[in-house]
């Protein structure tokens, strides 16, 4: 095993800074400048504005975006790279069955707007005809199964996942769904925004029904029927906060018990229809919702079901059809819901679907072109440095018992790390793609993915599988896998500077690594043991102390007014806020380890190394965002807004005050006894 000093030096080499000091500025590109910052703002007043004000002014919101920031800018750069790959594949006209043929034909079919407009809604007419032909309850479940296989998910998601109490095995799962608006509260809340969105949603459904062959008055009647149906589903749905409780959403049962739970729904017929007649155990995440679905199956009329299922078909495929459908979809989801002023270019939409349907095929080409093997090794070393720092933080906790600390160390040591791309690539040979029909390609991909997913049920979990593509600008932690995953596309500026100084890299990608690791120890992740099983490994006293400390963070964020009269949801965003604060403290510790024996550290861009650490972190979250998007994200997103991911956690760190020489007169100042200190 590598010793501690070797790990620190290896990580420093990865950052281009394993030197006696950082005076060799020729290796370091300027990162912070007056143009990107707002020196008219006092850092203690609004550090987010101080760090990012210039950047925000230079990057106004594009009309086709509801939010645009550093994160999104990197995602746009990744799209350009993927576009180059996909257009090259399209131009090659590869032999039938090759990856280049499938990628190229998929993209070309989506870009053939003339053919798509000519076709109108005819590509989905066979599905609509199946719905129209329903004349019995048996016909309803047959269509539900058919749509489920094509991943149009009419009522609930049926999927595979690791058993949360036996994480070595894969079981089936059922999760609530069926809603066209992004959250149950939009159907049930009486605030002005929700009321207006319900009106807009009914108009959208009316438009979809009219475009797919119904008379205007009939389309309006169908839309109102669907709205009433979905409202029933919403009333039975868990809140997002309820769904954050893994104990409440773990309800494993076999088919016999599922039938006993919700006997009105023909479960055996549904399962046979999706070619899963004997799925074994199934985790039913929201039993009350499933009972309501069964009741509605029994009590709602066939005509009501036909209206709802027709709406599912059209709503789930609208963005793939002719421009009139696409424009109607944008009018609701883009303009009404998020405040966008224009649609993004068609190539980006088609590229996104191509990159999703053939994710690892595209990812394989992306990695070959843009991610050298050396970068993977460098990230491996840096992750281990963060792991060491996290262990040191655990040892320093005065509120945690030795018993729980020992278990925490075991879990930390067991975290699996995946960097850049999978060790083995997915086989797409069974997926047939042509340039004839965009919709048919999407549905073929959906059926291929669903069959792949169902093929895992009842088998051991594949520990090498990835749940994010290499070309995706993101990262994740899986509690049941106890693993952190960093796709290749995120390992670029502003997260990772191969020629940058330690302070910047630890403040950016280092915090991202620490953030994902901390998810294993946040309010949800801490409920899973080192093997990924939902189990108790804390003492009761330690759990109480943890909850008391996290409540401080909840209270802090609940007081943040995101718009006049609208406040952040500290409970919904708790896990991410814990991870942000944990990522900062752990990465700062790792940075101190890295520079321990370097002597004097030179100022760069006019800032000390401690200042650069916090500025680099803040730069990651620079963004402009529309008011409607603020409202939507506050209601539906477990992540805090960019400004609050900066101004929220930083005032809980004494090192932040010291770096910028802030005292108790600063607006952001929190007295030591009121600060959140968790990991």
PDB file of C-alpha atoms in Angstrom, residues 185-469:
ATOM      1  CA  UNK A 185     -47.171  20.310  -5.727  1.00  0.00           C
ATOM      2  CA  UNK A 186     -47.870  21.992  -9.067  1.00  0.00           C
ATOM      3  CA  UNK A 187     -51.200  20.127  -9.091  1.00  0.00           C
ATOM      4  CA  UNK A 188     -52.086  20.770  -5.463  1.00  0.00           C
ATOM      5  CA  UNK A 189     -50.638  24.138  -4.402  1.00  0.00           C
ATOM      6  CA  UNK A 190     -52.845  27.226  -4.416  1.00  0.00           C
ATOM      7  CA  UNK A 191     -50.080  29.794  -4.988  1.00  0.00           C
ATOM      8  CA  UNK A 192     -50.440  32.016  -8.048  1.00  0.00           C
ATOM      9  CA  UNK A 193     -47.548  30.390  -9.921  1.00  0.00           C
ATOM     10  CA  UNK A 194     -48.980  26.879  -9.565  1.00  0.00           C
ATOM     11  CA  UNK A 195     -52.477  27.995 -10.591  1.00  0.00           C
ATOM     12  CA  UNK A 196     -51.139  29.658 -13.750  1.00  0.00           C
ATOM     13  CA  UNK A 197     -49.019  26.642 -14.595  1.00  0.00           C
ATOM     14  CA  UNK A 198     -52.021  24.329 -14.267  1.00  0.00           C
ATOM     15  CA  UNK A 199     -53.890  26.538 -16.733  1.00  0.00           C
ATOM     16  CA  UNK A 200     -50.914  26.502 -19.092  1.00  0.00           C
ATOM     17  CA  UNK A 201     -50.606  22.743 -18.799  1.00  0.00           C
ATOM     18  CA  UNK A 202     -54.247  22.179 -19.759  1.00  0.00           C
ATOM     19  CA  UNK A 203     -53.742  24.438 -22.787  1.00  0.00           C
ATOM     20  CA  UNK A 204     -50.660  22.421 -23.693  1.00  0.00           C
ATOM     21  CA  UNK A 205     -52.554  19.132 -23.476  1.00  0.00           C
ATOM     22  CA  UNK A 206     -55.357  20.648 -25.537  1.00  0.00           C
ATOM     23  CA  UNK A 207     -52.851  21.636 -28.213  1.00  0.00           C
ATOM     24  CA  UNK A 208     -51.343  18.137 -28.279  1.00  0.00           C
ATOM     25  CA  UNK A 209     -54.739  16.481 -28.658  1.00  0.00           C
ATOM     26  CA  UNK A 210     -55.671  18.909 -31.450  1.00  0.00           C
ATOM     27  CA  UNK A 211     -52.408  18.351 -33.307  1.00  0.00           C
ATOM     28  CA  UNK A 212     -52.925  14.592 -33.132  1.00  0.00           C
ATOM     29  CA  UNK A 213     -56.258  14.630 -34.932  1.00  0.00           C
ATOM     30  CA  UNK A 214     -58.953  15.700 -32.456  1.00  0.00           C
ATOM     31  CA  UNK A 215     -61.433  18.529 -32.964  1.00  0.00           C
ATOM     32  CA  UNK A 216     -60.805  21.620 -30.798  1.00  0.00           C
ATOM     33  CA  UNK A 217     -63.762  21.103 -28.443  1.00  0.00           C
ATOM     34  CA  UNK A 218     -62.983  17.412 -28.072  1.00  0.00           C
ATOM     35  CA  UNK A 219     -59.294  18.206 -27.467  1.00  0.00           C
ATOM     36  CA  UNK A 220     -60.198  20.600 -24.646  1.00  0.00           C
ATOM     37  CA  UNK A 221     -62.489  18.024 -23.050  1.00  0.00           C
ATOM     38  CA  UNK A 222     -59.793  15.351 -23.235  1.00  0.00           C
ATOM     39  CA  UNK A 223     -57.229  17.726 -21.708  1.00  0.00           C
ATOM     40  CA  UNK A 224     -59.477  18.447 -18.727  1.00  0.00           C
ATOM     41  CA  UNK A 225     -60.085  14.717 -18.256  1.00  0.00           C
ATOM     42  CA  UNK A 226     -56.349  14.082 -18.198  1.00  0.00           C
ATOM     43  CA  UNK A 227     -55.747  16.949 -15.785  1.00  0.00           C
ATOM     44  CA  UNK A 228     -58.285  15.502 -13.352  1.00  0.00           C
ATOM     45  CA  UNK A 229     -56.727  12.047 -13.718  1.00  0.00           C
ATOM     46  CA  UNK A 230     -53.193  13.308 -13.086  1.00  0.00           C
ATOM     47  CA  UNK A 231     -54.384  15.334 -10.108  1.00  0.00           C
ATOM     48  CA  UNK A 232     -55.595  12.095  -8.519  1.00  0.00           C
ATOM     49  CA  UNK A 233     -52.146  10.616  -9.077  1.00  0.00           C
ATOM     50  CA  UNK A 234     -50.555  13.726  -7.587  1.00  0.00           C
ATOM     51  CA  UNK A 235     -52.697  13.511  -4.459  1.00  0.00           C
ATOM     52  CA  UNK A 236     -51.477   9.959  -3.890  1.00  0.00           C
ATOM     53  CA  UNK A 237     -47.827  10.744  -4.657  1.00  0.00           C
ATOM     54  CA  UNK A 238     -45.147  11.142  -2.019  1.00  0.00           C
ATOM     55  CA  UNK A 239     -43.567  14.539  -1.635  1.00  0.00           C
ATOM     56  CA  UNK A 240     -39.931  14.870  -2.668  1.00  0.00           C
ATOM     57  CA  UNK A 241     -39.038  15.152   0.989  1.00  0.00           C
ATOM     58  CA  UNK A 242     -40.827  11.885   1.812  1.00  0.00           C
ATOM     59  CA  UNK A 243     -38.932  10.198  -0.999  1.00  0.00           C
ATOM     60  CA  UNK A 244     -35.624  11.153   0.633  1.00  0.00           C
ATOM     61  CA  UNK A 245     -36.284   8.619   3.418  1.00  0.00           C
ATOM     62  CA  UNK A 246     -34.734   5.325   2.211  1.00  0.00           C
ATOM     63  CA  UNK A 247     -36.422   3.353   4.993  1.00  0.00           C
ATOM     64  CA  UNK A 248     -39.879   4.595   4.018  1.00  0.00           C
ATOM     65  CA  UNK A 249     -39.259   3.801   0.335  1.00  0.00           C
ATOM     66  CA  UNK A 250     -37.947   0.280   0.992  1.00  0.00           C
ATOM     67  CA  UNK A 251     -40.911  -2.082   0.791  1.00  0.00           C
ATOM     68  CA  UNK A 252     -39.752  -5.369  -0.709  1.00  0.00           C
ATOM     69  CA  UNK A 253     -42.392  -7.930  -1.604  1.00  0.00           C
ATOM     70  CA  UNK A 254     -43.019 -10.771  -4.022  1.00  0.00           C
ATOM     71  CA  UNK A 255     -45.771 -10.704  -6.640  1.00  0.00           C
ATOM     72  CA  UNK A 256     -48.253 -12.410  -4.324  1.00  0.00           C
ATOM     73  CA  UNK A 257     -47.863  -9.666  -1.744  1.00  0.00           C
ATOM     74  CA  UNK A 258     -48.007  -7.010  -4.472  1.00  0.00           C
ATOM     75  CA  UNK A 259     -51.351  -8.435  -5.552  1.00  0.00           C
ATOM     76  CA  UNK A 260     -52.514  -8.405  -1.933  1.00  0.00           C
ATOM     77  CA  UNK A 261     -51.399  -4.750  -1.605  1.00  0.00           C
ATOM     78  CA  UNK A 262     -53.228  -3.539  -4.724  1.00  0.00           C
ATOM     79  CA  UNK A 263     -55.545  -6.344  -5.905  1.00  0.00           C
ATOM     80  CA  UNK A 264     -57.578  -4.263  -8.362  1.00  0.00           C
ATOM     81  CA  UNK A 265     -54.634  -3.980 -10.770  1.00  0.00           C
ATOM     82  CA  UNK A 266     -53.841  -7.083 -12.907  1.00  0.00           C
ATOM     83  CA  UNK A 267     -50.195  -7.387 -11.914  1.00  0.00           C
ATOM     84  CA  UNK A 268     -49.636 -10.828 -13.418  1.00  0.00           C
ATOM     85  CA  UNK A 269     -50.946  -9.681 -16.782  1.00  0.00           C
ATOM     86  CA  UNK A 270     -48.825  -6.513 -16.628  1.00  0.00           C
ATOM     87  CA  UNK A 271     -45.685  -8.486 -15.800  1.00  0.00           C
ATOM     88  CA  UNK A 272     -46.346 -11.000 -18.555  1.00  0.00           C
ATOM     89  CA  UNK A 273     -46.818  -8.073 -20.942  1.00  0.00           C
ATOM     90  CA  UNK A 274     -43.328  -6.779 -20.197  1.00  0.00           C
ATOM     91  CA  UNK A 275     -41.825 -10.288 -20.436  1.00  0.00           C
ATOM     92  CA  UNK A 276     -41.195 -10.488 -16.692  1.00  0.00           C
ATOM     93  CA  UNK A 277     -43.689 -13.159 -15.576  1.00  0.00           C
ATOM     94  CA  UNK A 278     -41.558 -14.169 -12.568  1.00  0.00           C
ATOM     95  CA  UNK A 279     -39.576 -11.114 -11.427  1.00  0.00           C
ATOM     96  CA  UNK A 280     -38.987 -12.377  -7.901  1.00  0.00           C
ATOM     97  CA  UNK A 281     -38.837  -9.677  -5.238  1.00  0.00           C
ATOM     98  CA  UNK A 282     -39.960  -6.155  -6.115  1.00  0.00           C
ATOM     99  CA  UNK A 283     -39.305  -3.009  -4.101  1.00  0.00           C
ATOM    100  CA  UNK A 284     -42.450  -0.868  -4.087  1.00  0.00           C
ATOM    101  CA  UNK A 285     -41.181   2.592  -3.183  1.00  0.00           C
ATOM    102  CA  UNK A 286     -44.577   4.219  -2.596  1.00  0.00           C
ATOM    103  CA  UNK A 287     -47.225   1.633  -1.595  1.00  0.00           C
ATOM    104  CA  UNK A 288     -49.997   4.207  -1.106  1.00  0.00           C
ATOM    105  CA  UNK A 289     -49.483   5.485  -4.657  1.00  0.00           C
ATOM    106  CA  UNK A 290     -49.658   1.965  -6.090  1.00  0.00           C
ATOM    107  CA  UNK A 291     -52.868   1.294  -4.163  1.00  0.00           C
ATOM    108  CA  UNK A 292     -54.385   4.433  -5.701  1.00  0.00           C
ATOM    109  CA  UNK A 293     -53.300   3.366  -9.198  1.00  0.00           C
ATOM    110  CA  UNK A 294     -55.035   0.030  -8.642  1.00  0.00           C
ATOM    111  CA  UNK A 295     -58.165   1.766  -7.406  1.00  0.00           C
ATOM    112  CA  UNK A 296     -58.192   4.038 -10.454  1.00  0.00           C
ATOM    113  CA  UNK A 297     -57.735   1.040 -12.723  1.00  0.00           C
ATOM    114  CA  UNK A 298     -60.869  -0.437 -11.203  1.00  0.00           C
ATOM    115  CA  UNK A 299     -62.995   2.699 -10.970  1.00  0.00           C
ATOM    116  CA  UNK A 300     -62.082   5.031 -13.827  1.00  0.00           C
ATOM    117  CA  UNK A 301     -63.936   4.570 -17.104  1.00  0.00           C
ATOM    118  CA  UNK A 302     -62.325   3.089 -20.189  1.00  0.00           C
ATOM    119  CA  UNK A 303     -62.732   6.434 -21.970  1.00  0.00           C
ATOM    120  CA  UNK A 304     -60.851   8.205 -19.162  1.00  0.00           C
ATOM    121  CA  UNK A 305     -58.025   5.695 -19.401  1.00  0.00           C
ATOM    122  CA  UNK A 306     -57.913   6.093 -23.180  1.00  0.00           C
ATOM    123  CA  UNK A 307     -57.657   9.871 -22.811  1.00  0.00           C
ATOM    124  CA  UNK A 308     -54.831   9.554 -20.287  1.00  0.00           C
ATOM    125  CA  UNK A 309     -52.861   6.926 -22.210  1.00  0.00           C
ATOM    126  CA  UNK A 310     -53.201   8.929 -25.441  1.00  0.00           C
ATOM    127  CA  UNK A 311     -51.821  11.974 -23.648  1.00  0.00           C
ATOM    128  CA  UNK A 312     -48.858   9.921 -22.413  1.00  0.00           C
ATOM    129  CA  UNK A 313     -48.014   8.802 -25.938  1.00  0.00           C
ATOM    130  CA  UNK A 314     -48.143  12.315 -27.399  1.00  0.00           C
ATOM    131  CA  UNK A 315     -46.564  14.099 -24.430  1.00  0.00           C
ATOM    132  CA  UNK A 316     -43.640  11.687 -24.187  1.00  0.00           C
ATOM    133  CA  UNK A 317     -42.886  11.924 -27.931  1.00  0.00           C
ATOM    134  CA  UNK A 318     -43.763  15.571 -28.665  1.00  0.00           C
ATOM    135  CA  UNK A 319     -40.138  16.738 -28.899  1.00  0.00           C
ATOM    136  CA  UNK A 320     -39.474  14.064 -31.550  1.00  0.00           C
ATOM    137  CA  UNK A 321     -42.312  15.003 -33.883  1.00  0.00           C
ATOM    138  CA  UNK A 322     -42.937  17.859 -36.305  1.00  0.00           C
ATOM    139  CA  UNK A 323     -42.203  21.462 -35.402  1.00  0.00           C
ATOM    140  CA  UNK A 324     -45.760  22.247 -34.318  1.00  0.00           C
ATOM    141  CA  UNK A 325     -45.471  19.594 -31.585  1.00  0.00           C
ATOM    142  CA  UNK A 326     -41.986  20.749 -30.633  1.00  0.00           C
ATOM    143  CA  UNK A 327     -43.142  24.369 -30.390  1.00  0.00           C
ATOM    144  CA  UNK A 328     -46.118  23.426 -28.220  1.00  0.00           C
ATOM    145  CA  UNK A 329     -43.823  21.473 -25.921  1.00  0.00           C
ATOM    146  CA  UNK A 330     -41.449  24.422 -25.620  1.00  0.00           C
ATOM    147  CA  UNK A 331     -44.283  26.866 -24.914  1.00  0.00           C
ATOM    148  CA  UNK A 332     -45.054  24.966 -21.720  1.00  0.00           C
ATOM    149  CA  UNK A 333     -41.838  23.347 -20.496  1.00  0.00           C
ATOM    150  CA  UNK A 334     -39.527  26.050 -21.797  1.00  0.00           C
ATOM    151  CA  UNK A 335     -41.390  29.350 -21.567  1.00  0.00           C
ATOM    152  CA  UNK A 336     -44.132  28.838 -18.963  1.00  0.00           C
ATOM    153  CA  UNK A 337     -42.202  26.585 -16.602  1.00  0.00           C
ATOM    154  CA  UNK A 338     -38.614  27.833 -16.885  1.00  0.00           C
ATOM    155  CA  UNK A 339     -38.807  31.253 -18.533  1.00  0.00           C
ATOM    156  CA  UNK A 340     -36.752  30.433 -21.632  1.00  0.00           C
ATOM    157  CA  UNK A 341     -37.160  32.902 -24.486  1.00  0.00           C
ATOM    158  CA  UNK A 342     -36.036  30.680 -27.344  1.00  0.00           C
ATOM    159  CA  UNK A 343     -35.378  27.037 -28.098  1.00  0.00           C
ATOM    160  CA  UNK A 344     -31.855  25.742 -28.324  1.00  0.00           C
ATOM    161  CA  UNK A 345     -30.607  24.827 -31.822  1.00  0.00           C
ATOM    162  CA  UNK A 346     -32.006  21.613 -33.181  1.00  0.00           C
ATOM    163  CA  UNK A 347     -28.591  19.983 -33.438  1.00  0.00           C
ATOM    164  CA  UNK A 348     -28.183  20.206 -29.660  1.00  0.00           C
ATOM    165  CA  UNK A 349     -31.499  18.462 -29.038  1.00  0.00           C
ATOM    166  CA  UNK A 350     -30.759  15.707 -31.520  1.00  0.00           C
ATOM    167  CA  UNK A 351     -27.202  15.396 -30.254  1.00  0.00           C
ATOM    168  CA  UNK A 352     -28.503  14.975 -26.703  1.00  0.00           C
ATOM    169  CA  UNK A 353     -30.796  12.135 -27.741  1.00  0.00           C
ATOM    170  CA  UNK A 354     -28.061  10.493 -29.810  1.00  0.00           C
ATOM    171  CA  UNK A 355     -25.633  10.744 -26.912  1.00  0.00           C
ATOM    172  CA  UNK A 356     -28.239   9.230 -24.596  1.00  0.00           C
ATOM    173  CA  UNK A 357     -29.490   6.410 -26.814  1.00  0.00           C
ATOM    174  CA  UNK A 358     -25.967   5.339 -27.767  1.00  0.00           C
ATOM    175  CA  UNK A 359     -24.280   6.671 -24.658  1.00  0.00           C
ATOM    176  CA  UNK A 360     -21.322   4.354 -24.274  1.00  0.00           C
ATOM    177  CA  UNK A 361     -20.826   4.067 -28.023  1.00  0.00           C
ATOM    178  CA  UNK A 362     -20.419   7.843 -28.206  1.00  0.00           C
ATOM    179  CA  UNK A 363     -18.495   7.784 -24.932  1.00  0.00           C
ATOM    180  CA  UNK A 364     -15.987   5.313 -26.330  1.00  0.00           C
ATOM    181  CA  UNK A 365     -15.166   7.719 -29.161  1.00  0.00           C
ATOM    182  CA  UNK A 366     -15.161  10.708 -26.783  1.00  0.00           C
ATOM    183  CA  UNK A 367     -12.614   9.088 -24.484  1.00  0.00           C
ATOM    184  CA  UNK A 368     -10.368   8.061 -27.363  1.00  0.00           C
ATOM    185  CA  UNK A 369     -10.325  11.633 -28.649  1.00  0.00           C
ATOM    186  CA  UNK A 370     -10.347  13.769 -25.522  1.00  0.00           C
ATOM    187  CA  UNK A 371      -9.290  11.792 -22.441  1.00  0.00           C
ATOM    188  CA  UNK A 372      -5.719  10.468 -22.343  1.00  0.00           C
ATOM    189  CA  UNK A 373      -5.002   7.503 -20.037  1.00  0.00           C
ATOM    190  CA  UNK A 374      -2.622   9.621 -17.949  1.00  0.00           C
ATOM    191  CA  UNK A 375      -5.506  11.826 -16.814  1.00  0.00           C
ATOM    192  CA  UNK A 376      -7.260   8.809 -15.320  1.00  0.00           C
ATOM    193  CA  UNK A 377      -4.219   7.896 -13.228  1.00  0.00           C
ATOM    194  CA  UNK A 378      -3.808  11.471 -12.058  1.00  0.00           C
ATOM    195  CA  UNK A 379      -7.391  11.609 -10.837  1.00  0.00           C
ATOM    196  CA  UNK A 380      -6.990   8.256  -9.083  1.00  0.00           C
ATOM    197  CA  UNK A 381      -4.110   9.726  -7.096  1.00  0.00           C
ATOM    198  CA  UNK A 382      -6.004  12.882  -6.225  1.00  0.00           C
ATOM    199  CA  UNK A 383      -9.030  10.908  -5.020  1.00  0.00           C
ATOM    200  CA  UNK A 384      -6.806   8.931  -2.679  1.00  0.00           C
ATOM    201  CA  UNK A 385      -5.416  12.177  -1.295  1.00  0.00           C
ATOM    202  CA  UNK A 386      -8.970  13.321  -0.545  1.00  0.00           C
ATOM    203  CA  UNK A 387      -9.697   9.963   1.075  1.00  0.00           C
ATOM    204  CA  UNK A 388      -6.745  10.485   3.438  1.00  0.00           C
ATOM    205  CA  UNK A 389      -7.976  13.972   4.321  1.00  0.00           C
ATOM    206  CA  UNK A 390     -11.485  12.669   4.996  1.00  0.00           C
ATOM    207  CA  UNK A 391     -10.026  10.098   7.359  1.00  0.00           C
ATOM    208  CA  UNK A 392      -8.181  12.839   9.193  1.00  0.00           C
ATOM    209  CA  UNK A 393     -11.412  14.818   9.495  1.00  0.00           C
ATOM    210  CA  UNK A 394     -13.163  11.786  10.986  1.00  0.00           C
ATOM    211  CA  UNK A 395     -10.396  11.406  13.568  1.00  0.00           C
ATOM    212  CA  UNK A 396     -10.782  15.079  14.553  1.00  0.00           C
ATOM    213  CA  UNK A 397     -14.532  14.870  15.247  1.00  0.00           C
ATOM    214  CA  UNK A 398     -15.181  15.573  18.902  1.00  0.00           C
ATOM    215  CA  UNK A 399     -18.888  14.723  18.645  1.00  0.00           C
ATOM    216  CA  UNK A 400     -18.495  11.169  17.305  1.00  0.00           C
ATOM    217  CA  UNK A 401     -17.723   8.111  19.418  1.00  0.00           C
ATOM    218  CA  UNK A 402     -14.743   5.871  18.726  1.00  0.00           C
ATOM    219  CA  UNK A 403     -17.121   3.035  17.837  1.00  0.00           C
ATOM    220  CA  UNK A 404     -18.815   4.986  15.066  1.00  0.00           C
ATOM    221  CA  UNK A 405     -15.512   6.485  13.930  1.00  0.00           C
ATOM    222  CA  UNK A 406     -14.141   2.992  13.375  1.00  0.00           C
ATOM    223  CA  UNK A 407     -17.153   2.085  11.237  1.00  0.00           C
ATOM    224  CA  UNK A 408     -16.870   5.377   9.342  1.00  0.00           C
ATOM    225  CA  UNK A 409     -13.243   4.619   8.516  1.00  0.00           C
ATOM    226  CA  UNK A 410     -14.255   1.187   7.231  1.00  0.00           C
ATOM    227  CA  UNK A 411     -16.881   2.705   4.967  1.00  0.00           C
ATOM    228  CA  UNK A 412     -14.501   5.388   3.712  1.00  0.00           C
ATOM    229  CA  UNK A 413     -11.850   2.773   2.900  1.00  0.00           C
ATOM    230  CA  UNK A 414     -14.447   0.677   1.046  1.00  0.00           C
ATOM    231  CA  UNK A 415     -15.566   3.488  -1.323  1.00  0.00           C
ATOM    232  CA  UNK A 416     -15.016   2.359  -4.899  1.00  0.00           C
ATOM    233  CA  UNK A 417     -13.688   4.976  -7.323  1.00  0.00           C
ATOM    234  CA  UNK A 418     -14.484   5.140 -11.036  1.00  0.00           C
ATOM    235  CA  UNK A 419     -12.661   7.709 -13.141  1.00  0.00           C
ATOM    236  CA  UNK A 420     -13.223   8.777 -16.734  1.00  0.00           C
ATOM    237  CA  UNK A 421     -14.850   5.774 -18.379  1.00  0.00           C
ATOM    238  CA  UNK A 422     -15.911   2.146 -17.785  1.00  0.00           C
ATOM    239  CA  UNK A 423     -13.451  -0.723 -17.798  1.00  0.00           C
ATOM    240  CA  UNK A 424     -15.704  -2.509 -20.290  1.00  0.00           C
ATOM    241  CA  UNK A 425     -18.006  -0.982 -22.876  1.00  0.00           C
ATOM    242  CA  UNK A 426     -21.622  -1.856 -23.486  1.00  0.00           C
ATOM    243  CA  UNK A 427     -22.483  -3.986 -26.515  1.00  0.00           C
ATOM    244  CA  UNK A 428     -24.956  -2.299 -28.900  1.00  0.00           C
ATOM    245  CA  UNK A 429     -24.971  -5.040 -31.550  1.00  0.00           C
ATOM    246  CA  UNK A 430     -28.609  -5.981 -30.788  1.00  0.00           C
ATOM    247  CA  UNK A 431     -29.838  -2.410 -31.334  1.00  0.00           C
ATOM    248  CA  UNK A 432     -30.996  -1.740 -34.874  1.00  0.00           C
ATOM    249  CA  UNK A 433     -30.863   1.903 -36.056  1.00  0.00           C
ATOM    250  CA  UNK A 434     -31.697   3.401 -39.448  1.00  0.00           C
ATOM    251  CA  UNK A 435     -31.986   6.876 -40.920  1.00  0.00           C
ATOM    252  CA  UNK A 436     -35.676   6.359 -41.795  1.00  0.00           C
ATOM    253  CA  UNK A 437     -37.464   7.512 -38.631  1.00  0.00           C
ATOM    254  CA  UNK A 438     -36.284   9.552 -35.669  1.00  0.00           C
ATOM    255  CA  UNK A 439     -39.181   8.402 -33.473  1.00  0.00           C
ATOM    256  CA  UNK A 440     -38.668   4.758 -34.363  1.00  0.00           C
ATOM    257  CA  UNK A 441     -34.986   5.011 -33.467  1.00  0.00           C
ATOM    258  CA  UNK A 442     -35.817   6.519 -30.083  1.00  0.00           C
ATOM    259  CA  UNK A 443     -38.401   3.837 -29.348  1.00  0.00           C
ATOM    260  CA  UNK A 444     -36.056   1.092 -30.538  1.00  0.00           C
ATOM    261  CA  UNK A 445     -33.406   2.453 -28.176  1.00  0.00           C
ATOM    262  CA  UNK A 446     -35.963   2.577 -25.363  1.00  0.00           C
ATOM    263  CA  UNK A 447     -36.966  -1.050 -25.895  1.00  0.00           C
ATOM    264  CA  UNK A 448     -33.295  -2.046 -26.054  1.00  0.00           C
ATOM    265  CA  UNK A 449     -32.561  -0.249 -22.775  1.00  0.00           C
ATOM    266  CA  UNK A 450     -35.628  -1.670 -21.036  1.00  0.00           C
ATOM    267  CA  UNK A 451     -34.741  -5.243 -22.045  1.00  0.00           C
ATOM    268  CA  UNK A 452     -31.175  -4.635 -20.864  1.00  0.00           C
ATOM    269  CA  UNK A 453     -32.460  -3.324 -17.551  1.00  0.00           C
ATOM    270  CA  UNK A 454     -34.857  -6.224 -17.016  1.00  0.00           C
ATOM    271  CA  UNK A 455     -32.080  -8.664 -17.864  1.00  0.00           C
ATOM    272  CA  UNK A 456     -30.322  -7.706 -14.629  1.00  0.00           C
ATOM    273  CA  UNK A 457     -33.196  -8.702 -12.340  1.00  0.00           C
ATOM    274  CA  UNK A 458     -32.433 -11.675 -10.121  1.00  0.00           C
ATOM    275  CA  UNK A 459     -28.722 -11.560 -10.909  1.00  0.00           C
ATOM    276  CA  UNK A 460     -25.676 -10.317  -8.989  1.00  0.00           C
ATOM    277  CA  UNK A 461     -24.986  -6.584  -9.330  1.00  0.00           C
ATOM    278  CA  UNK A 462     -22.415  -5.751 -11.995  1.00  0.00           C
ATOM    279  CA  UNK A 463     -19.905  -3.697 -10.012  1.00  0.00           C
ATOM    280  CA  UNK A 464     -18.250  -2.445 -13.192  1.00  0.00           C
ATOM    281  CA  UNK A 465     -21.393  -0.888 -14.657  1.00  0.00           C
ATOM    282  CA  UNK A 466     -21.598   2.903 -14.958  1.00  0.00           C
ATOM    283  CA  UNK A 467     -24.805   4.937 -14.585  1.00  0.00           C
ATOM    284  CA  UNK A 468     -23.453   8.037 -16.298  1.00  0.00           C
ATOM    285  CA  UNK A 469     -21.744   8.443 -19.671  1.00  0.00           C
TER     286      UNK A 469
END
